[in-house]
Coordinates of C-alpha atoms in Angstrom, one line a residue:
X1 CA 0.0 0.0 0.0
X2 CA 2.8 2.4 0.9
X3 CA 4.5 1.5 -2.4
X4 CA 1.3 2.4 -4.6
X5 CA 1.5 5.7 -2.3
X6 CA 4.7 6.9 -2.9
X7 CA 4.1 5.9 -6.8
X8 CA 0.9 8.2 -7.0
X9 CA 2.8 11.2 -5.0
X10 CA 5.9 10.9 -7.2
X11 CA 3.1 11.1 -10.0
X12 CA 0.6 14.1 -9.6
X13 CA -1.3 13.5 -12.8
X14 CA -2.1 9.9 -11.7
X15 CA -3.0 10.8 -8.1
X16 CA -5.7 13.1 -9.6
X17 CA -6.6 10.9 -12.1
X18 CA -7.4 8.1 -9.0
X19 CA -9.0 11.0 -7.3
X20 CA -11.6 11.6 -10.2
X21 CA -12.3 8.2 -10.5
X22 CA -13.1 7.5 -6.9
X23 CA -15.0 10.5 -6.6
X24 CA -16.9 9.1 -10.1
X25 CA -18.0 5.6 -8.6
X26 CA -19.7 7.6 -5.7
X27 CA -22.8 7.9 -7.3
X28 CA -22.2 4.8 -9.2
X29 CA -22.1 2.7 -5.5
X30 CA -25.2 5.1 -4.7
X31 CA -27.6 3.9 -7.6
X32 CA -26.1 0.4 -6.7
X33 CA -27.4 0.1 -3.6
X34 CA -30.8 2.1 -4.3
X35 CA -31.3 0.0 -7.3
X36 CA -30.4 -3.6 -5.4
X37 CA -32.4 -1.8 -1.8
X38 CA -35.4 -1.0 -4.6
X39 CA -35.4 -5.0 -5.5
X40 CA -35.1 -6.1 -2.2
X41 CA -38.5 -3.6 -0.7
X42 CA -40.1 -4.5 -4.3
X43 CA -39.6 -7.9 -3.9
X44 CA -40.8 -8.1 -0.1
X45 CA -43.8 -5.9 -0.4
X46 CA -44.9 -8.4 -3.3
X47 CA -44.4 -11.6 -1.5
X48 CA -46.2 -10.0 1.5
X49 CA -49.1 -8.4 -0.5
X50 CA -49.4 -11.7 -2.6
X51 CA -49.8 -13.7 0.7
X52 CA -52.5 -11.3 2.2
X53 CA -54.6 -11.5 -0.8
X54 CA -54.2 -15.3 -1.0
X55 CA -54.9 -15.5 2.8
X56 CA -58.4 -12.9 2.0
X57 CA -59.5 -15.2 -1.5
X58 CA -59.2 -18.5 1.0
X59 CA -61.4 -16.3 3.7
X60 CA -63.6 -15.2 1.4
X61 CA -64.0 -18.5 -0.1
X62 CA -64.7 -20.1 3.2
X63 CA -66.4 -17.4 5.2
X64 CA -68.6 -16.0 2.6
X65 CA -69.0 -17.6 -1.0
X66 CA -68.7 -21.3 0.9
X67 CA -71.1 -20.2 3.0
X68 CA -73.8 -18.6 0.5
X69 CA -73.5 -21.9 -1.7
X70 CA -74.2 -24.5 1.5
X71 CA -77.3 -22.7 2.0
X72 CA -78.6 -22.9 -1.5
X73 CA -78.7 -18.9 -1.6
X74 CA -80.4 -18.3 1.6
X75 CA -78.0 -16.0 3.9
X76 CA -78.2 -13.3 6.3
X77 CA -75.3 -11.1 7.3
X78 CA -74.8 -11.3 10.8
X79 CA -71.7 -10.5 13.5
X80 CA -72.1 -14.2 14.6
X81 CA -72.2 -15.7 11.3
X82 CA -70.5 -18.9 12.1
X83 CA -73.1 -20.1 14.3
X84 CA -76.3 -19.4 11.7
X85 CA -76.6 -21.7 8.7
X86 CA -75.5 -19.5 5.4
X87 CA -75.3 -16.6 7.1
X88 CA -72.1 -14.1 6.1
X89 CA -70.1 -11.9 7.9
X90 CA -70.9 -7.8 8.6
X91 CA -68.8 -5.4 7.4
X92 CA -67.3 -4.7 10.9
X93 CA -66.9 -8.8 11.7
X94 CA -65.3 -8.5 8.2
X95 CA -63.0 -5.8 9.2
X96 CA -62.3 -7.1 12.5
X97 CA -61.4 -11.0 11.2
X98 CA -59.5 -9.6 8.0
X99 CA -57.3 -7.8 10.6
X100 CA -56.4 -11.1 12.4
X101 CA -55.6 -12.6 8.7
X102 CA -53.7 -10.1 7.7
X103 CA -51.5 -10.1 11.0
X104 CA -51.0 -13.1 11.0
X105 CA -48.9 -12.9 7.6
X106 CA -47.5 -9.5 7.6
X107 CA -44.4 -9.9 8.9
X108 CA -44.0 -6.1 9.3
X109 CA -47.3 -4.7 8.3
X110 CA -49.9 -5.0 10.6
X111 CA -54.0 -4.2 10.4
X112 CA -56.4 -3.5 13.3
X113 CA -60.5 -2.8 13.4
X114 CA -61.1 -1.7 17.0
X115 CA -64.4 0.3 18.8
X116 CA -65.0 1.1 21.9
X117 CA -68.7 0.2 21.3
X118 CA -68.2 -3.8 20.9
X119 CA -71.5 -5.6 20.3
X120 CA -72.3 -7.3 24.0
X121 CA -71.3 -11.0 22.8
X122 CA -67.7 -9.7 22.2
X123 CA -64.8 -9.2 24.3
X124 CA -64.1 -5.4 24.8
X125 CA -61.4 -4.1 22.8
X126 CA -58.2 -2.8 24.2
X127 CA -58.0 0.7 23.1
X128 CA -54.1 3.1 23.8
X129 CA -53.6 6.3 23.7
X130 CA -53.3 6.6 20.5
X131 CA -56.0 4.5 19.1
X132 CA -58.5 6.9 21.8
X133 CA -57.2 10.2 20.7
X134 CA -57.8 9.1 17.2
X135 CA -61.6 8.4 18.2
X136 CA -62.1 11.3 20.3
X137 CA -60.9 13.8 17.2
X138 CA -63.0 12.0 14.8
X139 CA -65.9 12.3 16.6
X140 CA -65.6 15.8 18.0
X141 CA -64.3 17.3 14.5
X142 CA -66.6 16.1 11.5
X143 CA -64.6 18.3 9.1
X144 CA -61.1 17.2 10.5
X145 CA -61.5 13.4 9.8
X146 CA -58.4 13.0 7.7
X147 CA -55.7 10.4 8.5
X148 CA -53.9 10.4 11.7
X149 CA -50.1 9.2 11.9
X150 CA -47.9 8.8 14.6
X151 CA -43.8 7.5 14.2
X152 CA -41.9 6.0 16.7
X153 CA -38.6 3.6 17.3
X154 CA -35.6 3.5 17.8
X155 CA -32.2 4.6 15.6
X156 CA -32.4 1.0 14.6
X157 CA -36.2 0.6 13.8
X158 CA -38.8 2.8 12.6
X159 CA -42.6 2.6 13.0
X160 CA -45.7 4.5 11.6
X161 CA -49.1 3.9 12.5
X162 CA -51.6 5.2 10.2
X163 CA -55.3 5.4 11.7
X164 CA -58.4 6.6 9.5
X165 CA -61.7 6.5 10.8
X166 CA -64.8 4.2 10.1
X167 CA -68.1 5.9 9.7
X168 CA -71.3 4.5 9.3
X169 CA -73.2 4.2 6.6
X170 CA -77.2 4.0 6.2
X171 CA -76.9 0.1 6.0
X172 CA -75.2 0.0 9.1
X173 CA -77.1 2.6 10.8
X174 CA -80.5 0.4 10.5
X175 CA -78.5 -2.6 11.4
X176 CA -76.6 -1.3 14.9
X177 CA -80.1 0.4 15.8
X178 CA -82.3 -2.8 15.9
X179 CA -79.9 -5.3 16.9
X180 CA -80.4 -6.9 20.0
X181 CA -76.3 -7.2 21.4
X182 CA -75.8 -3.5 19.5
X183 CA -74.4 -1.1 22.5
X184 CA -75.8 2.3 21.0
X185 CA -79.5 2.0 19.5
X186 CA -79.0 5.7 18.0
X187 CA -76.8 5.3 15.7
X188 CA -76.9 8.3 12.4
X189 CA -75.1 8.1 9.3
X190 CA -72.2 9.4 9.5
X191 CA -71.2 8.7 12.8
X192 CA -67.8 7.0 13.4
X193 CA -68.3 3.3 14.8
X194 CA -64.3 3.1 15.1
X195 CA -60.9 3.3 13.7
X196 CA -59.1 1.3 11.1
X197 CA -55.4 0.8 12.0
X198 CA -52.7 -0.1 9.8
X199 CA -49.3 -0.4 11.5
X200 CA -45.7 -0.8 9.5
X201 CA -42.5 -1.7 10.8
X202 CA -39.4 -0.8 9.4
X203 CA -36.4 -2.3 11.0
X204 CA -33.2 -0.1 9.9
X205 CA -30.8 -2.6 11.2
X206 CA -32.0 -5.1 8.8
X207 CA -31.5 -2.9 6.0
X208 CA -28.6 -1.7 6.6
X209 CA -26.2 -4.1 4.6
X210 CA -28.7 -3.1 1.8
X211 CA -26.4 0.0 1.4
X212 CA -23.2 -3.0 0.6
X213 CA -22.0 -1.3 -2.3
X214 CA -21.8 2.1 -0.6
X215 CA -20.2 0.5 2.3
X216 CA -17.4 -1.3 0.5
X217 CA -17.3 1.9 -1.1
X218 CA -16.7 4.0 2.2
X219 CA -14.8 1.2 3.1
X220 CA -11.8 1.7 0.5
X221 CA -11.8 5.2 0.6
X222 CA -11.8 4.9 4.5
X223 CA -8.7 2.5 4.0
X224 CA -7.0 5.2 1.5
X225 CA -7.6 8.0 3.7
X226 CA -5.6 6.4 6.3
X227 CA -3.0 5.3 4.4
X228 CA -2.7 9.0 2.7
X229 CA -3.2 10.2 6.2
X230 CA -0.5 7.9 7.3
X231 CA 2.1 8.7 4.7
X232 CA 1.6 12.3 5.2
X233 CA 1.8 12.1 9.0
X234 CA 5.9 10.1 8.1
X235 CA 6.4 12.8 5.2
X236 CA 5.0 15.2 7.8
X237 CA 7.5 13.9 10.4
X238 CA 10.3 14.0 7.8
X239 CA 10.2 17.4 6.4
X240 CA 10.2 18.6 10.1
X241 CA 13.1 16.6 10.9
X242 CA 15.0 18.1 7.6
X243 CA 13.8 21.5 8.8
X244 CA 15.2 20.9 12.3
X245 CA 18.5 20.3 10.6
X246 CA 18.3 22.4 7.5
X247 CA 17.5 25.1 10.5
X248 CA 20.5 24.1 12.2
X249 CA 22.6 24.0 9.1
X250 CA 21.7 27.4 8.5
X251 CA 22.1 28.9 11.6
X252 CA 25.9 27.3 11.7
X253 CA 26.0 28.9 8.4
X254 CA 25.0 32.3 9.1
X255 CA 27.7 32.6 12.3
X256 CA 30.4 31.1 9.7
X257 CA 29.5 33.4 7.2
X258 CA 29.2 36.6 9.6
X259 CA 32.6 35.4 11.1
X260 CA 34.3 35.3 7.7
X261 CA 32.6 38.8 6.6
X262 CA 35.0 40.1 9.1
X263 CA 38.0 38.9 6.9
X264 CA 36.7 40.5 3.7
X265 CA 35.6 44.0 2.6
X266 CA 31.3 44.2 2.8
X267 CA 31.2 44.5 -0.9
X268 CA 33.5 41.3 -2.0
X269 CA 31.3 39.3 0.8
X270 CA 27.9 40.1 -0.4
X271 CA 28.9 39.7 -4.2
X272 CA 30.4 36.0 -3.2
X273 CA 27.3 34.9 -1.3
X274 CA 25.3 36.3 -3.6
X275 CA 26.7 34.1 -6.5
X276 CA 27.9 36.8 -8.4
X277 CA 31.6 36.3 -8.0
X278 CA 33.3 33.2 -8.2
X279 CA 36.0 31.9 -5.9
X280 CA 38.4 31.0 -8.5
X281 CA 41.8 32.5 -9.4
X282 CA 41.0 35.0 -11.9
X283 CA 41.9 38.9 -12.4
X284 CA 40.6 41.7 -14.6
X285 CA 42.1 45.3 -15.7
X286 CA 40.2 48.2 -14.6
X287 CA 41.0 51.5 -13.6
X288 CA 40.7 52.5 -10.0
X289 CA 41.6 54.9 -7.6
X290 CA 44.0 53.5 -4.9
X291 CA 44.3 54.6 -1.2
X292 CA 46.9 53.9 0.9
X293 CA 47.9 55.6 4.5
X294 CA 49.8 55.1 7.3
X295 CA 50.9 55.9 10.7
X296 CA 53.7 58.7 11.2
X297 CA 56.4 57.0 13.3
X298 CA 54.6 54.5 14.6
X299 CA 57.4 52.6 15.3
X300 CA 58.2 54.9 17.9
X301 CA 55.0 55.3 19.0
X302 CA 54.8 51.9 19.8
X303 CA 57.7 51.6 21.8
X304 CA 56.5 54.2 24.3
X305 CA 53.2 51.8 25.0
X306 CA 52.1 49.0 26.2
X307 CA 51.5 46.0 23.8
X308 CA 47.7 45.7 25.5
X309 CA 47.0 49.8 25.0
X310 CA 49.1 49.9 21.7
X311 CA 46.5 47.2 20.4
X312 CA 43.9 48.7 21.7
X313 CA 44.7 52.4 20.4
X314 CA 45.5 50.7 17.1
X315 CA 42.1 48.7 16.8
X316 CA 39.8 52.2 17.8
X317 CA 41.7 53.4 14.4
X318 CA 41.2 50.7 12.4
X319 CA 37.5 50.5 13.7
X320 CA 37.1 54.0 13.0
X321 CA 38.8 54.4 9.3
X322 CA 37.2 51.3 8.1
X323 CA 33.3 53.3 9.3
X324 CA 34.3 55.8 7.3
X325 CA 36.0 53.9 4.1
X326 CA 32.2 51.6 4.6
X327 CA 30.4 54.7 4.4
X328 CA 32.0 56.5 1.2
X329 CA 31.5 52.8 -0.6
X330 CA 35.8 51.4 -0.4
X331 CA 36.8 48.6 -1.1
X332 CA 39.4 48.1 2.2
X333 CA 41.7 45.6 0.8
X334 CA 43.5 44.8 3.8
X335 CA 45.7 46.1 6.7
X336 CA 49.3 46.2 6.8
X337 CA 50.5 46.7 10.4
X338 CA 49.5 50.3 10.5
X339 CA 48.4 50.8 7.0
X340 CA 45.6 50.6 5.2
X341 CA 45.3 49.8 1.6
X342 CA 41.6 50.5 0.1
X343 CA 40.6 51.4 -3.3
X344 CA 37.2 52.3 -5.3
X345 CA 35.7 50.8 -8.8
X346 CA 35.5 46.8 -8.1
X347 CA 33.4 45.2 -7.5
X348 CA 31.3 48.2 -7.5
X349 CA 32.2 51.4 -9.1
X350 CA 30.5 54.4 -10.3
X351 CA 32.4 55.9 -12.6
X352 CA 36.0 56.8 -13.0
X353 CA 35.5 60.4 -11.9
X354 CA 33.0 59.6 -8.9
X355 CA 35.2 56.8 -7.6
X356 CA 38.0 59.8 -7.6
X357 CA 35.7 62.2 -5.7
X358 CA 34.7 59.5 -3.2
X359 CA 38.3 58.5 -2.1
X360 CA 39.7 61.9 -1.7
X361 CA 36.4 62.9 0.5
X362 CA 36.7 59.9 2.3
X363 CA 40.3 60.8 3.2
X364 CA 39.7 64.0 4.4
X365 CA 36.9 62.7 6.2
X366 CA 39.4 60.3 7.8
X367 CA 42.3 63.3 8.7
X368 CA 38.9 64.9 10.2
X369 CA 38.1 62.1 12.6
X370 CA 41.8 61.7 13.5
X371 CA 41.8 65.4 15.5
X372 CA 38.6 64.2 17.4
X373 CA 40.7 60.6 18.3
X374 CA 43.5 62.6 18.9
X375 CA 41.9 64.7 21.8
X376 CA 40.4 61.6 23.3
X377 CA 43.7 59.8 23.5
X378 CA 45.4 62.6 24.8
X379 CA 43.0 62.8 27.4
X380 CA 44.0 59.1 28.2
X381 CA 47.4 59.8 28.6
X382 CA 48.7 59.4 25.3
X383 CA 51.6 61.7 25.2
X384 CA 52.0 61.9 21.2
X385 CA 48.9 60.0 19.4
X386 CA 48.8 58.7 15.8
X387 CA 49.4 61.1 12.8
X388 CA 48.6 59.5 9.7
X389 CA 49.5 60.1 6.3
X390 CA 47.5 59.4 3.2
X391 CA 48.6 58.5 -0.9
X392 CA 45.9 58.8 -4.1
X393 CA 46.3 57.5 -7.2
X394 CA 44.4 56.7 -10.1
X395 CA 45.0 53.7 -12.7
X396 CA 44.9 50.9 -13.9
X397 CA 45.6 47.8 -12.1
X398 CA 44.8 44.2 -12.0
X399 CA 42.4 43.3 -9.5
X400 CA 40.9 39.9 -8.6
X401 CA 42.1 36.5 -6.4
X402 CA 45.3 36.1 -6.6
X403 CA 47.2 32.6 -4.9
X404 CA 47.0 29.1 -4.9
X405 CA 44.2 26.6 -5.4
X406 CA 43.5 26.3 -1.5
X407 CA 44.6 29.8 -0.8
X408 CA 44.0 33.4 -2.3
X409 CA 43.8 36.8 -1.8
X410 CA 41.3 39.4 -3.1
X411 CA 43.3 42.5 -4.0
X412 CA 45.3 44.6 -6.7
X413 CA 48.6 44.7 -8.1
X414 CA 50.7 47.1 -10.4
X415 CA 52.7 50.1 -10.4
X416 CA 49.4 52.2 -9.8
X417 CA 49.3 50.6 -6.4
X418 CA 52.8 51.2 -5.6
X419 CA 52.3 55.2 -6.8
X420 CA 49.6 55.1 -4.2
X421 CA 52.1 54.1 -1.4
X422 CA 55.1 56.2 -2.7
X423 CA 52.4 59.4 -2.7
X424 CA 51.8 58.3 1.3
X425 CA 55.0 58.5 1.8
X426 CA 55.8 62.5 0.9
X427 CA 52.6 63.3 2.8
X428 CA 52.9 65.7 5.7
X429 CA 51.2 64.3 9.4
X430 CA 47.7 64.6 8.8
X431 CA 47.8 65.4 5.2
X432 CA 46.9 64.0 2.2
X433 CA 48.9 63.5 -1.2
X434 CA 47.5 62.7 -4.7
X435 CA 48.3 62.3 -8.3
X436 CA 47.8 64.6 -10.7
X437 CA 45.5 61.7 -12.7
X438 CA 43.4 62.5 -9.0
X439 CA 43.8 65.7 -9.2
X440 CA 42.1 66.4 -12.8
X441 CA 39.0 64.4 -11.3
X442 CA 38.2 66.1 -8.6
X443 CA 40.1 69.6 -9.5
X444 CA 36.8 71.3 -9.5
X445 CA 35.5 70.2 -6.1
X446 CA 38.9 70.2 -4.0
X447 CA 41.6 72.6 -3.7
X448 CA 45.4 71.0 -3.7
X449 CA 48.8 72.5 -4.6
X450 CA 51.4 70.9 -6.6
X451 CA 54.3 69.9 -5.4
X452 CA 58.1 69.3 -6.9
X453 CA 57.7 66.3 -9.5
X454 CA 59.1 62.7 -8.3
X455 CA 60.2 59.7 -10.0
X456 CA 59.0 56.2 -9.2
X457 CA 60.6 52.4 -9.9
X458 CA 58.3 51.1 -12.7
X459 CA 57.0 54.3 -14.2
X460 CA 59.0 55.8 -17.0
X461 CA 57.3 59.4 -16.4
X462 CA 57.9 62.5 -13.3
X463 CA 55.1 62.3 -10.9
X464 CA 53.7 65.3 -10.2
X465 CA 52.1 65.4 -6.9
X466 CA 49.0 67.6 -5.1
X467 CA 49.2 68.0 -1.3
X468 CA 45.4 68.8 -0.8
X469 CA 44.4 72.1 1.5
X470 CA 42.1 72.9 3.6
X471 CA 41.5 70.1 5.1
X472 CA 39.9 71.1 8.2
X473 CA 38.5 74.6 7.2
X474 CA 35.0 73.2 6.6
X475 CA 35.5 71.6 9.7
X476 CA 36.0 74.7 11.6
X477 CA 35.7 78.1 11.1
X478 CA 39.1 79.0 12.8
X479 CA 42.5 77.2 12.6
X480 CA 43.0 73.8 14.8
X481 CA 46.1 73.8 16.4
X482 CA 48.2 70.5 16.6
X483 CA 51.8 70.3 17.7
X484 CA 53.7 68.3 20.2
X485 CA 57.4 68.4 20.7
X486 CA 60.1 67.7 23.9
X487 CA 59.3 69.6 26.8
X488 CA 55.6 71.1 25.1
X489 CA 52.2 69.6 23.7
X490 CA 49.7 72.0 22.2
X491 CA 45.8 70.9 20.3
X492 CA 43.3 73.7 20.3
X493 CA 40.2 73.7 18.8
X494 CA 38.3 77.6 19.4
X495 CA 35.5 76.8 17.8
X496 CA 34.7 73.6 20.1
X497 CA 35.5 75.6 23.4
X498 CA 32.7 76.7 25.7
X499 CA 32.9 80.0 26.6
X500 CA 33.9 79.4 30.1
X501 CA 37.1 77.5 29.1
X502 CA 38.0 80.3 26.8
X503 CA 38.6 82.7 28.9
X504 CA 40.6 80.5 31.0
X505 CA 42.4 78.9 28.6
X506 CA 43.0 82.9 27.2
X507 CA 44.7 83.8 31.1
X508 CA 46.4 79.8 30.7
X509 CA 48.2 81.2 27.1
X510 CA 49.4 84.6 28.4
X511 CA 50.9 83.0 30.9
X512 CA 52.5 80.9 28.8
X513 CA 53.5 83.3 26.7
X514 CA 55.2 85.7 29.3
X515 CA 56.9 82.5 30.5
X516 CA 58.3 82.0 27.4
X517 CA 59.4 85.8 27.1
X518 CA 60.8 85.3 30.1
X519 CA 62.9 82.5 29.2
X520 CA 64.7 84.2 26.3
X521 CA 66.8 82.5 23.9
X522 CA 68.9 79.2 24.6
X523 CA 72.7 79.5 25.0
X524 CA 74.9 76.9 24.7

C-alpha cells in the first residue's frame, strides 16, 4: 500500500486521475445500492401483498361464498355468522377477522379494526392512547376526519401507524339500531363506529447491509484515507526533521558566514554569497583609484606603549577608518601593520571620476576624525597620538584572487598601487597627497597645490604630486592647532571651546607666553 502511495505522490497526474475516478464511482455505489435496496422492498412488499390476498380469496371462499353456496342462496349477514346456517359476515366482523388474517402474515405490516362500542357477545377491545385520541378527534371534528399518523422507534427501527376513521353508513345505521347485542341503539349516518389501524414496521438494522456497495465503497476510501493520512503524517515527520537540521545548518552557516565577513571588505562578501563572484583564481584590468595611508612614526610610538593599550589604540583606528572607508562605498583591501590599503571601482564602481571624488572625501573625512581621536587619547594619557599620512592615485591595475588553489587573496597589483604608497609616503602628518591623474577628477570640487615632480621604480614618467588644502577649514571656522614636541604639547580647537574654558584657557596662554618671554633664547 505504501508502495502504490509513494508511486501516486511521485506522479501528480495519476494521483488526480485516481482521485476523479473514486469520486466518479460515488454515485455509481449510490444507484447500486438504491437499485439492489429497490429490489429487495419490491420484492418483499410483493411476497407479503401476494400472501394477504391469498390469505383474504381462501377467507372469502370459506367465510362467505362457501357459505352462501351451503345454504342454497339463503343468507343473512350477521356478526355471529359462524353459528347461523348460510349466514355471512358484517362489514365490521369483516374488518375485524381480515385484521387477524392479515396479522397473522404480515411480517412487518400489521391491520387492526377496533371500537369502543363492541356488540355485547364480544370481548371489549383494548383501546391506547393513540387509538383513543384518534376516536375522540374523529368524533368531536366532522370536518377534521383525515388520516392520523404517529412515528416511533428506535435509531435501529422505525414505526408509523396510520389510523383513518370508520363511519357508518345507512346500512349499518338500520343494522346497529335494531340489533339486539348493538351497545348504542341511535346510531346516524355518518357517525364514526371506530378506527381502522394499519401499523408498519421498518427495521433499519436489517436494511442496513442493503447500502453494501456504498459500504465497501466508504470502506476503500476509509482504507486510503488512512493510508494518505499515514504517509503524510511520516512525510510530515520527515520534512520537520529536515527542517530541524536544514535550521541548524543554516544557523551554523549564518555565524560562519558573519565570522568570515570580518575577513573581507562588505562589498566582496555580499557579491560571493550572492553568486555573483566566483572563488576561483581569476583577475581583470580596470581602472581605480588607490588609497593607501599610514601611521607617522609608529614605530616609535609603539615603543612608548604598552603592547595591551598599543592594540587597543591601534584597533579604535582601524575600527574607525574602516566606518568611514564603509560609508564612502571602499573597497578596504587589507591592513598592513598600521596601514591601510583601500581602493574604489571593483566590485562596484560608479564611474572613473565619482570613484575619484569619493576616495579623496573619504580621506579628508578620515584626517577629520583623526583630530577628534586625537583629543580623546590625549585625554588618556597618550603623550603623542597617531598622525597619519595618506597617498591617491588613479589607474589601472589588475584586481581579482590572486594565490594558490587552496589559498588566495582578493586584492590589486601594479605600479598604480605602488604610486599610491610612494604618494603616502611625501605626505605631511595629517595630510593628504595625490596624483595629478586624481587631481584632474576632482580639481573642480577640492583645492590642492602641486608639489616638486618625483620619480618612481616602474614608471618611465615624473610624478607630479598635489598635497590637498584645507582640510579642516569646513570643519572649523578657525584654525586647529596640533603640535607636540620635547618639553611642550599643544591641540586647540576655538570653535569647540565653551565660553567658560575660553577665557581660562585665554589667562592659561598669556601666561604661557610671558613664560616663554621670560625665558629668552637658549645658550649653549
Amino acid at each position: 500500500m505504501e508502495t502504490i502511495f509513494r508511486q501516486l505522490m511521485g506522479r501528480p497526474v495519476w494521483f488526480a486521475i485516481v482521485v476523479a475516478l473514486a469520486l466518479a464511482l460515488l454515485p455509481v455505489a449510490v444507484w447500486l445500492d438504491l437499485r439492489h435496496l429497490s429490489e429487495v422492498a419490491l420484492k418483499a412488499q410483493a411476497t407479503s401483498l401476494n400472501s394477504m390476498i391469498t390469505d383474504i380469496r381462501g377467507y372469502y371462499a370459506n367465510n362467505v361464498v362457501g357459505r352462501v353456496i351451503a345454504s342454497g342462496g339463503r343468507t343473512i349477514a350477521a356478526h355471529n355468522y359462524a353459528e347461523i346456517p348460510g349466514a355471512i359476515p358484517i362489514p365490521a366482523t369483516l374488518s375485524l377477522e381480515l385484521g387477524e388474517v392479515i396479522g397473522r402474515r404480515g411480517e412487518n405490516m400489521q391491520y387492526r379494526f377496533v371500537s369502543d362500542l363492541t356488540f355485547g357477545t364480544r370481548v371489549p377491545h383494548r383501546l391506547d392512547d393513540f387509538e383513543r385520541r384518534a376516536l375522540e378527534r374523529f368524533r368531536s371534528d366532522e370536518n377534521g376526519r383525515s388520516l392520523i399518523t404517529a412515528i416511533s422507534g428506535s435509531m435501529f427501527d422505525r414505526r408509523i401507524r396510520l389510523a383513518a376513521p370508520v363511519v357508518m353508513g345507512e346500512a349499518c345505521v338500520s343494522c346497529h339500531n335494531s340489533h339486539p347485542e348493538s351497545p348504542k341503539r341511535d346510531w346516524k349516518v355518518g357517525d364514526v363506529r371506530g378506527i381502522q389501524e394499519v401499523e408498519i414496521a421498518q427495521p433499519i438494522a436489517a436494511n442496513l447491509f442493503s447500502f453494501k456497495y456504498l459500504l465497501l465503497y466508504f470502506a476503500g476510501a476509509g482504507l486510503f484515507g488512512v493510508g494518505f493520512a499515514s504517509m503524510q503524517w511520516r512525510q510530515a515527520r520527515t520534512f520537520g526533521r529536515m527542517n530541524r537540521e536544514l535550521e541548524e545548518a543554516n544557523s551554523f552557516l549564518a555565524s560562519v558566514s558573519m565570522k568570515i565577513s570580518k575577513y573581507l571588505s562588505p562589498q566582496v562578501y555580499r557579491s560571493i554569497f550572492s553568486g555573483e563572484r566566483d572563488v576561483t583564481i581569476s583577475t581583470e584590468r580596470k581602472k581605480l583609484t588607490i588609497f593607501f595611508s599610514d601611521i607617522k612614526d609608529f614605530t616609535v610610538t609603539s615603543e612608548r606603549l604598552q603592547p595591551e593599550e598599543l592594540t587597543q589604540i591601534l584597533n579604535e583606528y582601524f575600527t574607525e577608518m574602516a566606518k568611514i572607508a564603509m560609508a564612502h562605498g571602499a573597497t578596504v583591501d587589507k591592513f598592513i601593520g598600521d596601514a591601510i590599503l583601500a581602493f574604489f571601482g571593483d566590485p562596484d564602481t560608479k564611474g572613473t571620476r565619482e570613484d575619484a571624488k569619493a576616495c579623496v572625501e573619504m580621506a579628508i573625512a578620515m584626517q577629520r576624525r583623526m583630530l577628534e581621536l586625537n583629543a580623546t587619547w590625549r585625554r588618556r594619557g597618550i603623550e603623542k597620538p597617531f598622525q597619519a599620512r595618506m597617498g591617491i592615485n588613479t589607474g589601472f591595475c589588475n584586481v581579482g584572487n590572486f594565490g594558490s588553489a587552496d589559498r588566495m587573496d582578493y586584492t590589486i597589483i601594479g605600479a598604480e598601487a605602488n604610486l599610491a604608497a610612494r604618494l603616502e609616503q611625501i605626505a605631511e602628518p595629517g595630510g593628504i597627497v595625490m596624483s595629478y591623474e586624481t587631481y584632474a577628477h576632482v580639481e573642480d570640487a577640492i583645492r590642492a597645490k602641486p608639489l616638486p615632480p618625483i620619480s618612481l621604480k616602474g614608471i618611465s614618467r615624473e610624478v607630479v604630486p598635489y598635497a590637498v588644502e584645507g582640510i579642516h577649514l569646513e570643519q572649523t571656522s578657525g584654525k586647529v592647532f596640533d603640535e607636540s614636541v620635547e618639553g611642550a604639547r599643544i591641540f586647540l580647537d576655538p570653535d569647540r571651546l565653551p565660553e567658560v574654558e575660553r577665557e581660562r584657557l585665554r589667562g592659561v596662554l598669556a601666561q604661557a607666553v610671558a613664560a616663554l618671554t621670560r625665558q629668552g633664547p637658549l645658550t649653549s
